[in-house]
Amino acid sequence: MIVTKNKEELEIMRRAALMVSKTLGMIAAEIKPGVTTLHLDTLAEEYIRDNGAIPGFKGLYDCPSTLLISPNEEVVHGIPKEVAIKEGDVLSIDCGAIVDGFYGDHAYTFTVGEVPQETLDLLERTKNSLYIGIEQFRVGKRVGDVGHAIQEYCESFGYGVVRELVGHGLGRVMHEDPQMPNYGKRGRGKKFVEGMTVAIEPMINLGTKNIKHYPDGWTIKTRDMKPSAHFEHDVAIVDGEPRLLSTFDYIYEVLGITSNEEDPYRWKE
């Protein structure tokens, strides 16, 4: 069942999403060779709690961490460890937070130093596909319209679109209806309505779409061990149109990136 949100609930959800956005911005300044992913996780938990929020992942489905950090060929759900980040890595960092009973949940894939151009292209195009999907998240459209738009764009470059992992509705629980695949057929699936809130999150591989699960019960890697990228935003339908609850602005401020990609979908005060 799709759970729509009223104006007051959307405002709370935006605060939850921005808590995650600010956490990812803080983490962006700490990513460098020699730093362990476990250290980043510790910083994130402290930051979220110090700001009066609750880590959204820790304890959920027995998750042991505040962040899920997935380097290189790891697609998602990498558990932070006492393993140092290396020059040339790419890191997908997924974070959740709870504010006044509502979840925020979004992700960004970071680069560490010099990264091969084909990997940089993968990251840029995966991020592009996120906004291509968001554009379809409007009243009267359907789940398949978002998935088809992402799939068509990414597969035009020969990338693998992961099938087993999908976006989702978001609210008082982390995973609400509907599931939001990054593939599909136009005009299929549940219809979008006013007040819906979802996490749209393309997970795109440089090579095959196929993945493999590791014995820790969490880590998921590409089957051909080629890099993967993951970008995620929380989005609401307001007045029939998509509006971002989350933002990459805090990350971009740290990294010195200028971008207008979010402008068409910015929250209207």
PDB file of C-alpha atoms in Angstrom, residues 46-189:
ATOM      1  CA  GLU A  46      28.720  10.830  16.012  1.00  0.00           C
ATOM      2  CA  TYR A  47      27.584  13.601  13.659  1.00  0.00           C
ATOM      3  CA  ILE A  48      24.035  12.275  13.301  1.00  0.00           C
ATOM      4  CA  ARG A  49      23.583  11.760  17.049  1.00  0.00           C
ATOM      5  CA  ASP A  50      25.175  15.118  17.912  1.00  0.00           C
ATOM      6  CA  ASN A  51      22.553  16.754  15.685  1.00  0.00           C
ATOM      7  CA  GLY A  52      19.661  15.118  17.504  1.00  0.00           C
ATOM      8  CA  ALA A  53      18.894  12.450  14.909  1.00  0.00           C
ATOM      9  CA  ILE A  54      19.183   8.655  14.942  1.00  0.00           C
ATOM     10  CA  PRO A  55      21.277   6.598  12.512  1.00  0.00           C
ATOM     11  CA  GLY A  56      18.758   5.010  10.168  1.00  0.00           C
ATOM     12  CA  PHE A  57      20.715   1.931   9.148  1.00  0.00           C
ATOM     13  CA  LYS A  58      22.320   0.796  12.406  1.00  0.00           C
ATOM     14  CA  GLY A  59      20.287  -2.087  13.800  1.00  0.00           C
ATOM     15  CA  LEU A  60      17.904  -2.143  10.829  1.00  0.00           C
ATOM     16  CA  TYR A  61      17.798  -5.742   9.590  1.00  0.00           C
ATOM     17  CA  ASP A  62      20.720  -6.241  12.038  1.00  0.00           C
ATOM     18  CA  CYS A  63      22.915  -3.816  10.089  1.00  0.00           C
ATOM     19  CA  PRO A  64      26.054  -3.204  12.199  1.00  0.00           C
ATOM     20  CA  SER A  65      26.913   0.259  10.886  1.00  0.00           C
ATOM     21  CA  THR A  66      25.693   3.810  10.282  1.00  0.00           C
ATOM     22  CA  LEU A  67      27.125   3.967   6.758  1.00  0.00           C
ATOM     23  CA  LEU A  68      27.248   1.344   4.039  1.00  0.00           C
ATOM     24  CA  ILE A  69      30.494   1.917   2.144  1.00  0.00           C
ATOM     25  CA  SER A  70      31.066   0.004  -1.082  1.00  0.00           C
ATOM     26  CA  PRO A  71      34.409   0.499  -2.862  1.00  0.00           C
ATOM     27  CA  ASN A  72      35.093  -0.213  -6.521  1.00  0.00           C
ATOM     28  CA  GLU A  73      33.446  -3.512  -7.576  1.00  0.00           C
ATOM     29  CA  GLU A  74      31.159  -3.526  -4.524  1.00  0.00           C
ATOM     30  CA  VAL A  75      27.698  -2.471  -5.662  1.00  0.00           C
ATOM     31  CA  VAL A  76      26.053  -1.738  -2.299  1.00  0.00           C
ATOM     32  CA  HIS A  77      25.863  -2.806   1.360  1.00  0.00           C
ATOM     33  CA  GLY A  78      29.597  -2.837   2.067  1.00  0.00           C
ATOM     34  CA  ILE A  79      30.242  -2.951   5.823  1.00  0.00           C
ATOM     35  CA  PRO A  80      32.832  -0.431   7.093  1.00  0.00           C
ATOM     36  CA  LYS A  81      36.091  -2.068   8.164  1.00  0.00           C
ATOM     37  CA  GLU A  82      39.598  -1.323   9.391  1.00  0.00           C
ATOM     38  CA  VAL A  83      40.658  -1.170   5.754  1.00  0.00           C
ATOM     39  CA  ALA A  84      42.337   1.949   4.395  1.00  0.00           C
ATOM     40  CA  ILE A  85      41.016   3.852   1.407  1.00  0.00           C
ATOM     41  CA  LYS A  86      43.462   3.841  -1.510  1.00  0.00           C
ATOM     42  CA  GLU A  87      44.356   6.269  -4.281  1.00  0.00           C
ATOM     43  CA  GLY A  88      42.205   5.459  -7.310  1.00  0.00           C
ATOM     44  CA  ASP A  89      39.284   4.023  -5.336  1.00  0.00           C
ATOM     45  CA  VAL A  90      35.668   4.925  -5.917  1.00  0.00           C
ATOM     46  CA  LEU A  91      33.429   4.718  -2.846  1.00  0.00           C
ATOM     47  CA  SER A  92      29.656   4.423  -2.870  1.00  0.00           C
ATOM     48  CA  ILE A  93      28.512   5.749   0.506  1.00  0.00           C
ATOM     49  CA  ASP A  94      24.897   5.163   1.523  1.00  0.00           C
ATOM     50  CA  CYS A  95      23.505   6.758   4.684  1.00  0.00           C
ATOM     51  CA  GLY A  96      20.215   6.896   6.560  1.00  0.00           C
ATOM     52  CA  ALA A  97      18.894   9.007   9.427  1.00  0.00           C
ATOM     53  CA  ILE A  98      15.673   9.222  11.427  1.00  0.00           C
ATOM     54  CA  VAL A  99      14.215  12.589  12.413  1.00  0.00           C
ATOM     55  CA  ASP A 100      10.938  12.714  14.362  1.00  0.00           C
ATOM     56  CA  GLY A 101      10.021   9.222  13.226  1.00  0.00           C
ATOM     57  CA  PHE A 102      10.713   9.641   9.500  1.00  0.00           C
ATOM     58  CA  TYR A 103      13.617   8.304   7.456  1.00  0.00           C
ATOM     59  CA  GLY A 104      16.051  10.029   5.137  1.00  0.00           C
ATOM     60  CA  ASP A 105      18.154   7.762   2.908  1.00  0.00           C
ATOM     61  CA  HIS A 106      20.479   8.693   0.102  1.00  0.00           C
ATOM     62  CA  ALA A 107      23.847   7.951  -1.455  1.00  0.00           C
ATOM     63  CA  TYR A 108      26.740   9.330  -3.471  1.00  0.00           C
ATOM     64  CA  THR A 109      29.742   7.709  -5.166  1.00  0.00           C
ATOM     65  CA  PHE A 110      33.013   9.501  -4.420  1.00  0.00           C
ATOM     66  CA  THR A 111      36.367   9.355  -6.209  1.00  0.00           C
ATOM     67  CA  VAL A 112      39.730   9.174  -4.433  1.00  0.00           C
ATOM     68  CA  GLY A 113      42.490  10.853  -6.410  1.00  0.00           C
ATOM     69  CA  GLU A 114      43.108   9.824 -10.014  1.00  0.00           C
ATOM     70  CA  VAL A 115      40.483   7.427 -11.369  1.00  0.00           C
ATOM     71  CA  PRO A 116      40.374   5.893 -14.882  1.00  0.00           C
ATOM     72  CA  GLN A 117      38.301   7.882 -17.359  1.00  0.00           C
ATOM     73  CA  GLU A 118      35.933   4.992 -18.086  1.00  0.00           C
ATOM     74  CA  THR A 119      35.112   4.848 -14.377  1.00  0.00           C
ATOM     75  CA  LEU A 120      34.605   8.618 -14.206  1.00  0.00           C
ATOM     76  CA  ASP A 121      32.237   8.317 -17.164  1.00  0.00           C
ATOM     77  CA  LEU A 122      30.316   5.564 -15.379  1.00  0.00           C
ATOM     78  CA  LEU A 123      29.859   7.760 -12.312  1.00  0.00           C
ATOM     79  CA  GLU A 124      28.787  10.812 -14.291  1.00  0.00           C
ATOM     80  CA  ARG A 125      26.303   8.867 -16.397  1.00  0.00           C
ATOM     81  CA  THR A 126      24.875   7.021 -13.406  1.00  0.00           C
ATOM     82  CA  LYS A 127      24.266  10.370 -11.721  1.00  0.00           C
ATOM     83  CA  ASN A 128      22.697  11.682 -14.934  1.00  0.00           C
ATOM     84  CA  SER A 129      20.380   8.672 -14.975  1.00  0.00           C
ATOM     85  CA  LEU A 130      19.195   9.547 -11.467  1.00  0.00           C
ATOM     86  CA  TYR A 131      17.803  12.868 -12.710  1.00  0.00           C
ATOM     87  CA  ILE A 132      16.440  11.240 -15.860  1.00  0.00           C
ATOM     88  CA  GLY A 133      14.472   8.945 -13.542  1.00  0.00           C
ATOM     89  CA  ILE A 134      13.386  11.778 -11.256  1.00  0.00           C
ATOM     90  CA  GLU A 135      11.958  13.642 -14.258  1.00  0.00           C
ATOM     91  CA  GLN A 136       9.458  10.786 -14.709  1.00  0.00           C
ATOM     92  CA  PHE A 137       8.286  10.843 -11.085  1.00  0.00           C
ATOM     93  CA  ARG A 138       5.095  12.851 -11.639  1.00  0.00           C
ATOM     94  CA  VAL A 139       1.391  12.459 -11.002  1.00  0.00           C
ATOM     95  CA  GLY A 140      -0.111  10.165 -13.637  1.00  0.00           C
ATOM     96  CA  LYS A 141       3.172   8.463 -14.538  1.00  0.00           C
ATOM     97  CA  ARG A 142       4.010   4.954 -13.370  1.00  0.00           C
ATOM     98  CA  VAL A 143       6.849   3.016 -11.782  1.00  0.00           C
ATOM     99  CA  GLY A 144       7.811   1.551 -15.150  1.00  0.00           C
ATOM    100  CA  ASP A 145       8.298   5.025 -16.628  1.00  0.00           C
ATOM    101  CA  VAL A 146      11.084   5.798 -14.134  1.00  0.00           C
ATOM    102  CA  GLY A 147      12.743   2.411 -14.548  1.00  0.00           C
ATOM    103  CA  HIS A 148      12.542   2.475 -18.326  1.00  0.00           C
ATOM    104  CA  ALA A 149      14.094   5.942 -18.553  1.00  0.00           C
ATOM    105  CA  ILE A 150      17.047   4.937 -16.366  1.00  0.00           C
ATOM    106  CA  GLN A 151      17.541   1.605 -18.118  1.00  0.00           C
ATOM    107  CA  GLU A 152      17.365   3.016 -21.642  1.00  0.00           C
ATOM    108  CA  TYR A 153      19.923   5.725 -20.880  1.00  0.00           C
ATOM    109  CA  CYS A 154      22.412   3.483 -19.047  1.00  0.00           C
ATOM    110  CA  GLU A 155      22.212   0.567 -21.446  1.00  0.00           C
ATOM    111  CA  SER A 156      22.895   2.944 -24.361  1.00  0.00           C
ATOM    112  CA  PHE A 157      26.479   3.050 -22.996  1.00  0.00           C
ATOM    113  CA  GLY A 158      26.687  -0.725 -22.600  1.00  0.00           C
ATOM    114  CA  TYR A 159      26.401  -0.613 -18.803  1.00  0.00           C
ATOM    115  CA  GLY A 160      24.811  -3.301 -16.668  1.00  0.00           C
ATOM    116  CA  VAL A 161      21.637  -2.264 -14.830  1.00  0.00           C
ATOM    117  CA  VAL A 162      21.351  -4.305 -11.638  1.00  0.00           C
ATOM    118  CA  ARG A 163      18.052  -6.174 -11.384  1.00  0.00           C
ATOM    119  CA  GLU A 164      18.091  -7.606  -7.857  1.00  0.00           C
ATOM    120  CA  LEU A 165      18.438  -4.239  -6.082  1.00  0.00           C
ATOM    121  CA  VAL A 166      15.885  -1.452  -6.415  1.00  0.00           C
ATOM    122  CA  GLY A 167      14.757   1.879  -5.018  1.00  0.00           C
ATOM    123  CA  HIS A 168      11.741   2.091  -2.754  1.00  0.00           C
ATOM    124  CA  GLY A 169       9.065   4.113  -1.079  1.00  0.00           C
ATOM    125  CA  LEU A 170      10.208   5.942   2.038  1.00  0.00           C
ATOM    126  CA  GLY A 171       8.552   7.320   5.152  1.00  0.00           C
ATOM    127  CA  ARG A 172       8.044   6.108   8.702  1.00  0.00           C
ATOM    128  CA  VAL A 173       9.738   2.893   7.631  1.00  0.00           C
ATOM    129  CA  MET A 174      12.822   2.609   5.465  1.00  0.00           C
ATOM    130  CA  HIS A 175      11.222   0.474   2.781  1.00  0.00           C
ATOM    131  CA  GLU A 176       7.652   1.316   1.815  1.00  0.00           C
ATOM    132  CA  ASP A 177       5.683   0.594  -1.342  1.00  0.00           C
ATOM    133  CA  PRO A 178       6.304   0.887  -4.178  1.00  0.00           C
ATOM    134  CA  GLN A 179       9.526  -0.803  -5.191  1.00  0.00           C
ATOM    135  CA  MET A 180      11.330   1.406  -7.717  1.00  0.00           C
ATOM    136  CA  PRO A 181      13.387  -0.715 -10.154  1.00  0.00           C
ATOM    137  CA  ASN A 182      15.975   0.906 -12.417  1.00  0.00           C
ATOM    138  CA  TYR A 183      14.556  -1.027 -15.364  1.00  0.00           C
ATOM    139  CA  GLY A 184      11.084  -1.589 -16.735  1.00  0.00           C
ATOM    140  CA  LYS A 185       8.493  -0.842 -19.381  1.00  0.00           C
ATOM    141  CA  ARG A 186       6.716   2.452 -19.926  1.00  0.00           C
ATOM    142  CA  GLY A 187       3.191   2.623 -18.577  1.00  0.00           C
ATOM    143  CA  ARG A 188       3.585  -0.390 -16.286  1.00  0.00           C
ATOM    144  CA  GLY A 189       3.429  -0.606 -12.508  1.00  0.00           C
TER     145      GLY A 189
END
